[in-house]
CSV table of C-alpha atoms in Angstrom, one decimal:
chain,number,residue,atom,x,y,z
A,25,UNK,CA,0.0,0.0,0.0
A,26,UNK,CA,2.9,2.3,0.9
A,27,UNK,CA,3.7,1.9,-2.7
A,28,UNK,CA,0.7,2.1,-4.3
A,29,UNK,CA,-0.4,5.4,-3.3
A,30,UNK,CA,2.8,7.6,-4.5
A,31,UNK,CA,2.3,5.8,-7.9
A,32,UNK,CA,-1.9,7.0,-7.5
A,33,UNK,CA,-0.9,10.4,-7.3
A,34,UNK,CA,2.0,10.6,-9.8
A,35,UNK,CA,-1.0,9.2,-12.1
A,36,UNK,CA,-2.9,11.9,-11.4
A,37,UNK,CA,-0.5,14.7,-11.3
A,38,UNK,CA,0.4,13.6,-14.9
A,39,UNK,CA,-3.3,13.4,-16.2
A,40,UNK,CA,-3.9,16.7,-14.4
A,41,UNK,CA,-0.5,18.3,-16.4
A,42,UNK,CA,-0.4,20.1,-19.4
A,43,UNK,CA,1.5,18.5,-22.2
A,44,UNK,CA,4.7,19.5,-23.8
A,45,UNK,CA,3.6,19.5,-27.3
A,46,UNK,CA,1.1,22.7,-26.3
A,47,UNK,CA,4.3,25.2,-26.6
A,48,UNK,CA,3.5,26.4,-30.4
A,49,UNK,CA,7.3,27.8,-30.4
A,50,UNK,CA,10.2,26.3,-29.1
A,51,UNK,CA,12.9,28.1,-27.8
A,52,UNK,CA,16.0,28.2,-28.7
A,53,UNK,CA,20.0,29.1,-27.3
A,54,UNK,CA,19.8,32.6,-25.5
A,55,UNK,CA,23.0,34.8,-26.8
A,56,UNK,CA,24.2,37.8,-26.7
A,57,UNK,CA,21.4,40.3,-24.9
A,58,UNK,CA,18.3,38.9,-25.1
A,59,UNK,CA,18.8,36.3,-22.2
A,60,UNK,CA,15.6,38.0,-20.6
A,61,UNK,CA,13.3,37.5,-23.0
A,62,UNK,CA,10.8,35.2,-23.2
A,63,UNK,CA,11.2,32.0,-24.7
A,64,UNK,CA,8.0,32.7,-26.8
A,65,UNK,CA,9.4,35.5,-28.8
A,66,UNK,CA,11.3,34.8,-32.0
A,67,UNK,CA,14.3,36.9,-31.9
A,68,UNK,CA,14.9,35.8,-35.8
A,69,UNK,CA,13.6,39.5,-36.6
A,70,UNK,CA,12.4,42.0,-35.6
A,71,UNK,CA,10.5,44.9,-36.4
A,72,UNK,CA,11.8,48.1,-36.7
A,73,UNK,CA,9.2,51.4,-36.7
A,74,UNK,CA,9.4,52.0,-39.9
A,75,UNK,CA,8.1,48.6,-40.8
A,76,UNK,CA,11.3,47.4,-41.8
A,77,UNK,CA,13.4,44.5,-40.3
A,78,UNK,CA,16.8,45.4,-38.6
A,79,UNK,CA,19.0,43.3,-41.5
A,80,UNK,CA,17.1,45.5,-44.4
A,81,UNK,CA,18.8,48.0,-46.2
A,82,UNK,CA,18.4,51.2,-44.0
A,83,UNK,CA,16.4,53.7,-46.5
A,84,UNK,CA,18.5,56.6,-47.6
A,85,UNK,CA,15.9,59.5,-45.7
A,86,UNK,CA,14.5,59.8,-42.3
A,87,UNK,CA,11.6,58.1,-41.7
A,88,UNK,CA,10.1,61.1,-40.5
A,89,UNK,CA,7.1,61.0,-38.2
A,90,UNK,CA,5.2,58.2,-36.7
A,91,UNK,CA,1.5,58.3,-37.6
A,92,UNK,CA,1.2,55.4,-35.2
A,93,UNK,CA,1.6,55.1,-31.6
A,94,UNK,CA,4.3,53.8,-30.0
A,95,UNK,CA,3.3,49.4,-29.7
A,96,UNK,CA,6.1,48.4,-27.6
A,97,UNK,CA,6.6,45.4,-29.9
A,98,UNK,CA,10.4,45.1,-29.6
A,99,UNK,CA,10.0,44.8,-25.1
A,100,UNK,CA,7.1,42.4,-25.5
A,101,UNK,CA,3.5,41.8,-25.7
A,102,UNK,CA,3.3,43.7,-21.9
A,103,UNK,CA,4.2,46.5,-23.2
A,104,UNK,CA,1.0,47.6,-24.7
A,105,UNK,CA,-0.3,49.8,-22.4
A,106,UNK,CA,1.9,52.2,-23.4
A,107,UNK,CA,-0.3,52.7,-26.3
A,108,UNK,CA,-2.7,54.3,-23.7
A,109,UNK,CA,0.5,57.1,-22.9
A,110,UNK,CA,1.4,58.3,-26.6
A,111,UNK,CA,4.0,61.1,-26.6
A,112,UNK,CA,3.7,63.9,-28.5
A,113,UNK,CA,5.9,64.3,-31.8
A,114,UNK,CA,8.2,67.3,-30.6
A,115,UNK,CA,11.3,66.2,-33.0
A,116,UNK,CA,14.2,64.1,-33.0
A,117,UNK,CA,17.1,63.1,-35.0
A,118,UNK,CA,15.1,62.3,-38.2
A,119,UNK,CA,12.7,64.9,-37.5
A,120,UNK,CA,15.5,67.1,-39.2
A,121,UNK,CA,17.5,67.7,-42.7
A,122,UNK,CA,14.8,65.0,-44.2
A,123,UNK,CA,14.8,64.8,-48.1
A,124,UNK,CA,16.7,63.5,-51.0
A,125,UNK,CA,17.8,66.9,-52.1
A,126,UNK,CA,18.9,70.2,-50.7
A,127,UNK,CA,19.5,73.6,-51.2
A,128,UNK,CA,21.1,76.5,-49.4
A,129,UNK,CA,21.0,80.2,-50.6
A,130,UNK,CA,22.9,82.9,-49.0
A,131,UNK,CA,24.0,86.4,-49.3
A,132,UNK,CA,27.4,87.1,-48.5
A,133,UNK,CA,28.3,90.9,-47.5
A,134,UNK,CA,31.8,90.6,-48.7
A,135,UNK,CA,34.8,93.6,-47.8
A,136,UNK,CA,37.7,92.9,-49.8
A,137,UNK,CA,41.1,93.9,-48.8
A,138,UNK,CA,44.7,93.2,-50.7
A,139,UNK,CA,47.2,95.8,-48.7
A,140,UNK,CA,46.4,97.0,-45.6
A,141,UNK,CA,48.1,100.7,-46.3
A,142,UNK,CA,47.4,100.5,-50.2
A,143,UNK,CA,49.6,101.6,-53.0
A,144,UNK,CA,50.5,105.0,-53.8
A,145,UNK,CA,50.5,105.7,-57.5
A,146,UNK,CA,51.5,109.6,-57.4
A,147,UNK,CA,52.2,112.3,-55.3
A,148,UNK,CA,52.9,116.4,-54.4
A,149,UNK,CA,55.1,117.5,-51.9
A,150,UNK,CA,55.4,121.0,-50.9
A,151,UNK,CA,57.8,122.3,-48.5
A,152,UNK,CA,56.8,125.6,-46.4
A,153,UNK,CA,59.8,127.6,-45.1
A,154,UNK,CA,57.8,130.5,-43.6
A,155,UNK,CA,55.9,129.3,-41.5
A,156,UNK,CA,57.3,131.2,-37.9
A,157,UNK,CA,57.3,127.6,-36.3
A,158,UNK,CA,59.8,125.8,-38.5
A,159,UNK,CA,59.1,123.7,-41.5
A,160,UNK,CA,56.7,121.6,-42.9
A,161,UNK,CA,55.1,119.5,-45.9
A,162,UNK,CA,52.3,119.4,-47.8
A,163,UNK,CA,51.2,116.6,-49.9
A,164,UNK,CA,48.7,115.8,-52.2
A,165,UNK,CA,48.4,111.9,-52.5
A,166,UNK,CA,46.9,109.2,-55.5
A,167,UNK,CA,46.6,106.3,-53.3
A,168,UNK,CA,44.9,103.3,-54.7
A,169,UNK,CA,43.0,101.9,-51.1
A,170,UNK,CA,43.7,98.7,-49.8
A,171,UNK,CA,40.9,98.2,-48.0
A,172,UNK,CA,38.5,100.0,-50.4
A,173,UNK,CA,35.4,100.2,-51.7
A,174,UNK,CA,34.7,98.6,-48.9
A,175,UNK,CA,31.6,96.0,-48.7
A,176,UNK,CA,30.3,94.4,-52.2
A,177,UNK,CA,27.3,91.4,-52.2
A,178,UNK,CA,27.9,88.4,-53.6
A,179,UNK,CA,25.6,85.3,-54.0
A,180,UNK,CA,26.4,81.9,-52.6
A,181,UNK,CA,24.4,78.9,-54.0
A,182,UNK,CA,24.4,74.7,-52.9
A,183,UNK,CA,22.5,72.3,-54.4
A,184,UNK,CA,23.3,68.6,-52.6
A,185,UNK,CA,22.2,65.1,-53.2
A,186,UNK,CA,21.8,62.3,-50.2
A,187,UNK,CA,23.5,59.1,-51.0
A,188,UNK,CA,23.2,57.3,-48.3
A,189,UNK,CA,23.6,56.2,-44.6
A,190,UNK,CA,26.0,54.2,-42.9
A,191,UNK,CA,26.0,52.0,-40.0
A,192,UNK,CA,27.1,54.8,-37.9
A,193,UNK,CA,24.7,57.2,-38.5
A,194,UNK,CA,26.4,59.1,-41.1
A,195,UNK,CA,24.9,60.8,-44.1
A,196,UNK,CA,26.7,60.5,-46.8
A,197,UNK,CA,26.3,63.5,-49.5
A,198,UNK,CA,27.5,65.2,-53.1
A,199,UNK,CA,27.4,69.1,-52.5
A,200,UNK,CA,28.1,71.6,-55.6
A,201,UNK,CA,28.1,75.2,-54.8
A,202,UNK,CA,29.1,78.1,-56.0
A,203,UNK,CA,30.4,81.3,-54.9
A,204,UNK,CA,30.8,85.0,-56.3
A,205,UNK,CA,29.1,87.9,-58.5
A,206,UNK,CA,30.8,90.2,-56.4
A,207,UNK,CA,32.6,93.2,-58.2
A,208,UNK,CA,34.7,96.1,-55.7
A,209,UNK,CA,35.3,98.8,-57.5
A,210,UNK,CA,37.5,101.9,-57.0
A,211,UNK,CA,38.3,105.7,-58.6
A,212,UNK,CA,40.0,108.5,-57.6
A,213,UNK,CA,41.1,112.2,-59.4
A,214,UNK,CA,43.3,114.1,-58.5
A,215,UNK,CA,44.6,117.7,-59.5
A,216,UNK,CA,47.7,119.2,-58.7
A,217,UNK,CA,48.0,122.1,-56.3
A,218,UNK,CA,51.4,123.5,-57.7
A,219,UNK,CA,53.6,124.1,-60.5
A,220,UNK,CA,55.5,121.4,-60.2
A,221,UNK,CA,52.9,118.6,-60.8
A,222,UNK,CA,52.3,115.1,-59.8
A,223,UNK,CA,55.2,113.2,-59.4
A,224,UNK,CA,54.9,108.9,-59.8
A,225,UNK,CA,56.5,106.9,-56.9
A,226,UNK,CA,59.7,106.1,-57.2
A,227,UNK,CA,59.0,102.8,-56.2
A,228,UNK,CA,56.7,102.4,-59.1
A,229,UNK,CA,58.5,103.9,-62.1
A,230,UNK,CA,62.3,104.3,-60.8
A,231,UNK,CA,64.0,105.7,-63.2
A,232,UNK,CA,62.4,105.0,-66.3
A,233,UNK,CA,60.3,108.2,-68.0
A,234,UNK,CA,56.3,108.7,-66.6
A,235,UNK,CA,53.8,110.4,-66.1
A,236,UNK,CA,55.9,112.9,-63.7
A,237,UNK,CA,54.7,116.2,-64.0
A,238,UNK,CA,50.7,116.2,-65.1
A,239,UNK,CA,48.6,118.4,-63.7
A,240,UNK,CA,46.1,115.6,-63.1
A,241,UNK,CA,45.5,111.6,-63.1
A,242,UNK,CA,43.1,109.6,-62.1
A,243,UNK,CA,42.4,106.0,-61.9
A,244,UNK,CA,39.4,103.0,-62.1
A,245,UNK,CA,40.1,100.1,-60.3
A,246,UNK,CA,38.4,96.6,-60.5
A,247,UNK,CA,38.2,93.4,-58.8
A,248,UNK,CA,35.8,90.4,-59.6
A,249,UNK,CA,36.1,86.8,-57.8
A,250,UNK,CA,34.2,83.9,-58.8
A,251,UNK,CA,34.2,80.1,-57.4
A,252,UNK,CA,33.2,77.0,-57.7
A,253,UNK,CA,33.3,73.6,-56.0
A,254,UNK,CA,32.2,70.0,-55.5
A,255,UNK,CA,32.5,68.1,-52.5
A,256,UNK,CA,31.8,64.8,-51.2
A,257,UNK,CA,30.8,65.3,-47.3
A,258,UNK,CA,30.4,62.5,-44.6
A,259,UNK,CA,28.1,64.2,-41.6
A,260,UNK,CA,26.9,62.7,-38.8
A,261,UNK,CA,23.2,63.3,-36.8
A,262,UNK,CA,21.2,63.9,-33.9
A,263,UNK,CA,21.6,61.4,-31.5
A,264,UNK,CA,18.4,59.1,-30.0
A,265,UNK,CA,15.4,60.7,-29.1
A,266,UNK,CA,14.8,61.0,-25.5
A,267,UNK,CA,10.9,60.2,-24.2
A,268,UNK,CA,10.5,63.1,-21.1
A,269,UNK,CA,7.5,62.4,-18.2
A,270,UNK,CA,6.2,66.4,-18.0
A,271,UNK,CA,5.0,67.1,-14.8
A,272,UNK,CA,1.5,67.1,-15.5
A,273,UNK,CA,1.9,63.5,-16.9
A,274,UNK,CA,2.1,64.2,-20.5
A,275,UNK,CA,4.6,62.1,-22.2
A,276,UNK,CA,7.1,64.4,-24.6
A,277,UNK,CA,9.4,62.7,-27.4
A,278,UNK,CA,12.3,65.4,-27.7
A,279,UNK,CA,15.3,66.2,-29.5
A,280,UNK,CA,18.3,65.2,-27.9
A,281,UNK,CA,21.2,68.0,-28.4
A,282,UNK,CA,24.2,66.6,-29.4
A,283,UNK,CA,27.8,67.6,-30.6
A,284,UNK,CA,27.7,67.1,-34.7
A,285,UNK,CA,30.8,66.9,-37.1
A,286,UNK,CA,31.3,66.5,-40.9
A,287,UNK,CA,34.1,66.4,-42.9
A,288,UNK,CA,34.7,66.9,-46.4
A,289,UNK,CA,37.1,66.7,-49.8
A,290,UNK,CA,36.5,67.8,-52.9
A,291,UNK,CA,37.5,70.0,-56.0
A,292,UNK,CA,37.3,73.4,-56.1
A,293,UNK,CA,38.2,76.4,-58.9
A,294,UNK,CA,38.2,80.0,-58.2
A,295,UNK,CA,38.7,82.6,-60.7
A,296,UNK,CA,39.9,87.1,-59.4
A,297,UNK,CA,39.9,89.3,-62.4
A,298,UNK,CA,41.5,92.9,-62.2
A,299,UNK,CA,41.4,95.9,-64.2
A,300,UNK,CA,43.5,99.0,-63.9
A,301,UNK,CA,43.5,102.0,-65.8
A,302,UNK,CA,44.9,104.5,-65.3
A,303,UNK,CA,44.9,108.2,-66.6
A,304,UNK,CA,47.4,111.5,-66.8
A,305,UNK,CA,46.7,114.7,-68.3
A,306,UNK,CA,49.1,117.4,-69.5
A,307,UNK,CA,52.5,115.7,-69.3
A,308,UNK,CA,55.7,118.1,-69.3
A,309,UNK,CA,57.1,116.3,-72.2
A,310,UNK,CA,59.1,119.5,-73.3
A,311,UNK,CA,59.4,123.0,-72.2
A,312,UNK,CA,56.5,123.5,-74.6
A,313,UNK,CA,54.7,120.3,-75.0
A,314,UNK,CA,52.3,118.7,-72.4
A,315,UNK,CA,50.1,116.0,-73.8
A,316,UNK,CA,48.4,112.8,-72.0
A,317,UNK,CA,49.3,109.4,-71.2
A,318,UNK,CA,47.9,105.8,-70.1
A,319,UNK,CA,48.6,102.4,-68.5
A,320,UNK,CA,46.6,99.8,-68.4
A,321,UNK,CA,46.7,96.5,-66.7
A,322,UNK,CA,44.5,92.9,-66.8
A,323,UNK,CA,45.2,90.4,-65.1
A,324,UNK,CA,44.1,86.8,-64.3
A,325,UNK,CA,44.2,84.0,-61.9
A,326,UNK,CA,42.0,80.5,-63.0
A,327,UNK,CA,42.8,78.2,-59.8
A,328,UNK,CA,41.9,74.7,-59.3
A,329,UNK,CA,43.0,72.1,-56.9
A,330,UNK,CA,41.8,69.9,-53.8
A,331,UNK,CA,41.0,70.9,-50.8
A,332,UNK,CA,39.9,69.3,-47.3
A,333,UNK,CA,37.8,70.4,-44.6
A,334,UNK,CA,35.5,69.5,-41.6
A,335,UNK,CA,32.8,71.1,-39.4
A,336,UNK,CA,31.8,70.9,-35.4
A,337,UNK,CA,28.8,72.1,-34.4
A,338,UNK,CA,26.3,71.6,-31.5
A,339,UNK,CA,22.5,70.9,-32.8
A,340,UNK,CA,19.3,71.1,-31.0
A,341,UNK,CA,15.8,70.6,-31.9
A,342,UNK,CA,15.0,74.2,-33.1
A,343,UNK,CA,18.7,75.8,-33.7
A,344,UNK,CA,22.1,75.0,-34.0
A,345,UNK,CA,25.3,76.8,-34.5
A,346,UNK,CA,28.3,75.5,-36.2
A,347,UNK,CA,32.2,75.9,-37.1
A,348,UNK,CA,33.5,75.1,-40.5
A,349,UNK,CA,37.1,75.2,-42.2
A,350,UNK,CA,38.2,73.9,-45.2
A,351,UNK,CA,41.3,74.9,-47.6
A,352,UNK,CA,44.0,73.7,-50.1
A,353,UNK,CA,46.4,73.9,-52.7
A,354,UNK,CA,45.8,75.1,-56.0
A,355,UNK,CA,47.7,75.8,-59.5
A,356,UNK,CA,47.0,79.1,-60.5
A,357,UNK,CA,47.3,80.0,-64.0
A,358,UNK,CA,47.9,83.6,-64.4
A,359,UNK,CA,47.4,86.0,-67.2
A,360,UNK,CA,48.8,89.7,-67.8
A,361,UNK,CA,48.0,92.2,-70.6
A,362,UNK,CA,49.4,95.4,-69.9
A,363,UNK,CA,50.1,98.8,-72.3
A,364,UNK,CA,51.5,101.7,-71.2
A,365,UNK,CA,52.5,105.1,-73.2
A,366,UNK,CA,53.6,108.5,-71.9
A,367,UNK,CA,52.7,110.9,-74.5
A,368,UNK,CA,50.4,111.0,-78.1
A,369,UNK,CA,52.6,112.6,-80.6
A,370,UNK,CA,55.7,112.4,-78.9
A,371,UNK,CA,56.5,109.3,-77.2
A,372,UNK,CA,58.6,109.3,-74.0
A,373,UNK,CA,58.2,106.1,-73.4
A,374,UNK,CA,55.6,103.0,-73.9
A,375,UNK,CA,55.6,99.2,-73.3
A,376,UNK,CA,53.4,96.5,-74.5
A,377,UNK,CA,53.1,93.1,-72.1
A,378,UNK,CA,51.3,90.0,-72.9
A,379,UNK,CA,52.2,86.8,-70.5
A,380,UNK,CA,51.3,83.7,-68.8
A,381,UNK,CA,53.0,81.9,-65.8
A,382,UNK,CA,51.9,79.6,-63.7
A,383,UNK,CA,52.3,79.3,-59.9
A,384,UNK,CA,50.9,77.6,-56.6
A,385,UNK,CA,48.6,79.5,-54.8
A,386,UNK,CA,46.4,78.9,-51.0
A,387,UNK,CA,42.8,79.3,-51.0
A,388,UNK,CA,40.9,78.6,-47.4
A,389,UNK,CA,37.7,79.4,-45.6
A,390,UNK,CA,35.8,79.5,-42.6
A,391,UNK,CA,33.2,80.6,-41.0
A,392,UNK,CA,30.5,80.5,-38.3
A,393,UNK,CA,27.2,79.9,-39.1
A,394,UNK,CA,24.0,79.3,-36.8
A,395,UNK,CA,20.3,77.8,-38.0
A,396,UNK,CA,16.7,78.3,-36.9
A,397,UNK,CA,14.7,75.7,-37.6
A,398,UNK,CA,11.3,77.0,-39.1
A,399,UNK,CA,9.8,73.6,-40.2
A,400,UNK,CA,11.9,70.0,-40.4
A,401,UNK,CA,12.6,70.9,-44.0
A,402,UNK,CA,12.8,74.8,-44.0
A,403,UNK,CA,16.2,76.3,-41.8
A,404,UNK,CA,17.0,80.1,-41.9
A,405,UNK,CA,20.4,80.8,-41.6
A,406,UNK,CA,22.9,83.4,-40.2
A,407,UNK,CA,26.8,83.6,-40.2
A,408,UNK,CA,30.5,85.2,-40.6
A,409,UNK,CA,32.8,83.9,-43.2
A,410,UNK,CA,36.1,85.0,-44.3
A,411,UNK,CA,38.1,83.1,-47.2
A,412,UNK,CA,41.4,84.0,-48.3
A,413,UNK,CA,43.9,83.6,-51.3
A,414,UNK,CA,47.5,83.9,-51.5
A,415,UNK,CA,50.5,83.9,-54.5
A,416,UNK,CA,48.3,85.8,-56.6
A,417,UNK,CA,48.6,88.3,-59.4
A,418,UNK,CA,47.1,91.6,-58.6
A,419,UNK,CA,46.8,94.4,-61.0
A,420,UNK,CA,48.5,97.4,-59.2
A,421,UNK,CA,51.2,95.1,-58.2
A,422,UNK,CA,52.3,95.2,-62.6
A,423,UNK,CA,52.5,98.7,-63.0
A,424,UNK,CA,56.4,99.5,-63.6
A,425,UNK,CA,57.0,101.7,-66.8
A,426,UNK,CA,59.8,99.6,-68.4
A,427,UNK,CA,60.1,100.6,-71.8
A,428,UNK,CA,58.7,97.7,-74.0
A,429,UNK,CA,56.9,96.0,-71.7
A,430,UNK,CA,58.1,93.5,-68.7
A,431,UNK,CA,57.1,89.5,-69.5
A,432,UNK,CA,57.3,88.8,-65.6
A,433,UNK,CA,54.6,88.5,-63.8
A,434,UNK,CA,54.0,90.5,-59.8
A,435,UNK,CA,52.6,86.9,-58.0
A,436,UNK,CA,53.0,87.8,-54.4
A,437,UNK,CA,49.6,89.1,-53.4
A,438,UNK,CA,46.8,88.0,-51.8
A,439,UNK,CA,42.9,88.7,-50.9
A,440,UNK,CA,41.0,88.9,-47.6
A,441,UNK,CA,37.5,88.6,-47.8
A,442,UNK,CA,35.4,89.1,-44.4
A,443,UNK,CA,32.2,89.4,-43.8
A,444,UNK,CA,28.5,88.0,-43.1
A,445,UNK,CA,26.1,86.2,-44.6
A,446,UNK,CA,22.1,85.5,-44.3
A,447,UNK,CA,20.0,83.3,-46.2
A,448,UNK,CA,17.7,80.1,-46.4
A,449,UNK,CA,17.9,76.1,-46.7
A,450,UNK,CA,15.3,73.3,-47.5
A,451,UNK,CA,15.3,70.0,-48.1
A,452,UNK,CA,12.9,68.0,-50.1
């Protein structure tokens, strides 16, 4: 009997059991994190929230917003009644910079400067001996500004296409822009106040014949810069979104801020013209003759090369501000055409130059800019930029009155260009 009734009742704890076959899905090994999981759940895939499984290709845009609430699918079936606590769409790291294509369009308030103290082209002196408190000059001055005509706008244009997104987050884009329009623009007259006249610098014509003497010159000075590039840029995003209790129990799905970078390589061509003319009237070319004269100067730099540069910025959900700097080497093809000629019937002295060299030259940029984010597509924008080229030709740098002509060409200058800039992006 003592045996019997353990038998009895394993008999009837086995009829009263459920049987193993009932489990619909086995489960398998637990590895890596899902050891808490249960068993029921097939971890083969999952889904993702845009309806996509995590071994899919990821699609090349943000998914943008959810029209669905949040199901709780990937911590289990539990997890449902979070349907009944939605959070409100706020924005997020795909809220932002969604599209296939974008565009930025800025204008830049440009001031050009070449030589901080300029270049003198003429002058009068006048010594005063009578004055009762000793001696002292007065001079008359043709000075070609170096910081002048001051501010000039130029347009700036980018039209970018997304390729793609990388396992780490990265957008991965084709940029073209371009850069310029801008024209500064300078003239001066001036007359002289005594019999003697306006005399060149001497560090301009030496001692070859000029324009020494007239009783007036005056001068037109141009400068145009255009540019073009095309970039291939790797930029990262926003991070996760974070989901914020409010204190009146509202669930909020915000933006997390978070420190972005980008960086860049590409091609890039920039082209600064240059005229000069300049004018003299009534040249002292004998003791009875005074007739004009001229010299005018063209000149030319086409550069292209590479360049590199990267960006850190810090971006919220409404506004972000941003450092950028990019720059590089460039062969610069330059051109001069120059004619100069110190009288009309009689000739003192004239020279004709037409040449090309070649040299390396430094172009770089930077800038700040900040963004306001008007809608997830539509950012105004704000900023400072300054870009900079050295080893170029300038025009006022050629002038030299060597009789024929001089073949070489003046390649040590350069051009600072500060200023600010405001404009518009979208993407779509």
């Amino acid at each position: 009997m003592k045996i019997i009734h353990p038998l009895l009742l394993g008999l009837t704890l086995a009829l009263a059991s459920r049987g193993a076959t009932a489990q619909e899905v086995l489960s398998g090994p637990m590895t890596g994190d899902a050891g808490d999981l249960p068993p029921a759940i097939d971890l083969t895939e999952e889904p993702s929230y845009s309806g996509q499984s995590v071994g899919e290709e990821l699609e090349p845009i943000a998914v943008g917003e959810e029209s669905q609430t949040f199901d709780g699918s990937i911590l289990g079936e539990p997890m449902q009644l979070l349907e009944q606590c939605s959070p409100y769409f706020e924005s997020s790291g795909t809220w932002l910079q969604r599209g296939f294509w974008f565009t930025e369009v800025d204008y830049v308030a440009f001031n050009r400067g070449w030589e901080r103290k300029g270049l003198v082209l003429a002058n009068e002196e006048r010594i005063v001996t009578t004055n009762p408190i000793g001696q002292y000059i007065v001079q008359n001055i043709l000075n070609i500004g170096g910081e002048k005509p001051g501010m000039d706008g130029v347009g700036r244009v980018k039209l970018g296409r997304f390729l793609f997104r990388d396992a780490r987050n990265r957008d991965h884009l084709l940029e073209a822009s371009w850069l310029g329009g801008g024209n500064w623009q300078q003239g001066v007259s001036l007359n002289a106040a005594t019999t003697a006249g306006l005399q060149v610098s001497n560090f301009i014509d030496r001692v070859n014949e000029s324009f020494d003497g007239a009783r007036s010159m005056n001068y037109a000075y141009s400068s145009e810069m255009n540019s073009g590039e095309l970039n291939y840029t790797v930029r990262t995003r926003m991070s996760r979104d974070q989901l914020q209790l409010q204190p009146n129990g509202t669930w909020v799905r915000a933006a997390n801020p978070t420190k972005t970078y980008s960086y860049l390589a590409g091609l890039r061509y920039v082209d600064i013209s240059e005229d000069l003319n300049w004018n003299a009237d009534e040249i002292p070319l004998t003791s009875t003759l005074s007739e004009s004269g001229f010299y005018t100067v063209d000149t030319e730099n086409r550069m292209l090369g590479t360049q590199i540069g990267g960006s850190f910025g810090y971006e919220t959900a409404r506004w972000s501000i941003t450092a950028t700097a990019k720059g590089g080497g460039y062969w610069n093809r330059m051109h001069l055409n120059s004619a100069f000629q110190v009288g009309q019937t009689t000739i003192l002295n004239s020279g004709e130059t037409d040449s090309t060299e070649d040299n390396l030259s430094f172009v770089g940029e930077a800038g700040i800019l900040t963004k306001w984010h008007l809608r997830p597509n539509i950012s105004l924008r704000a900023g400072l930029d300054i870009l900079y080229v050295e080893s170029i030709a300038l025009a006022p740098f050629q002038v030299n009155f060597i009789p024929g002509g001089y073949s070489a060409i003046a390649s040590g200058g350069d051009s600072v260009y500060m200023g600010g800039s405001l404009g518009i992006e979208s993407y779509w």
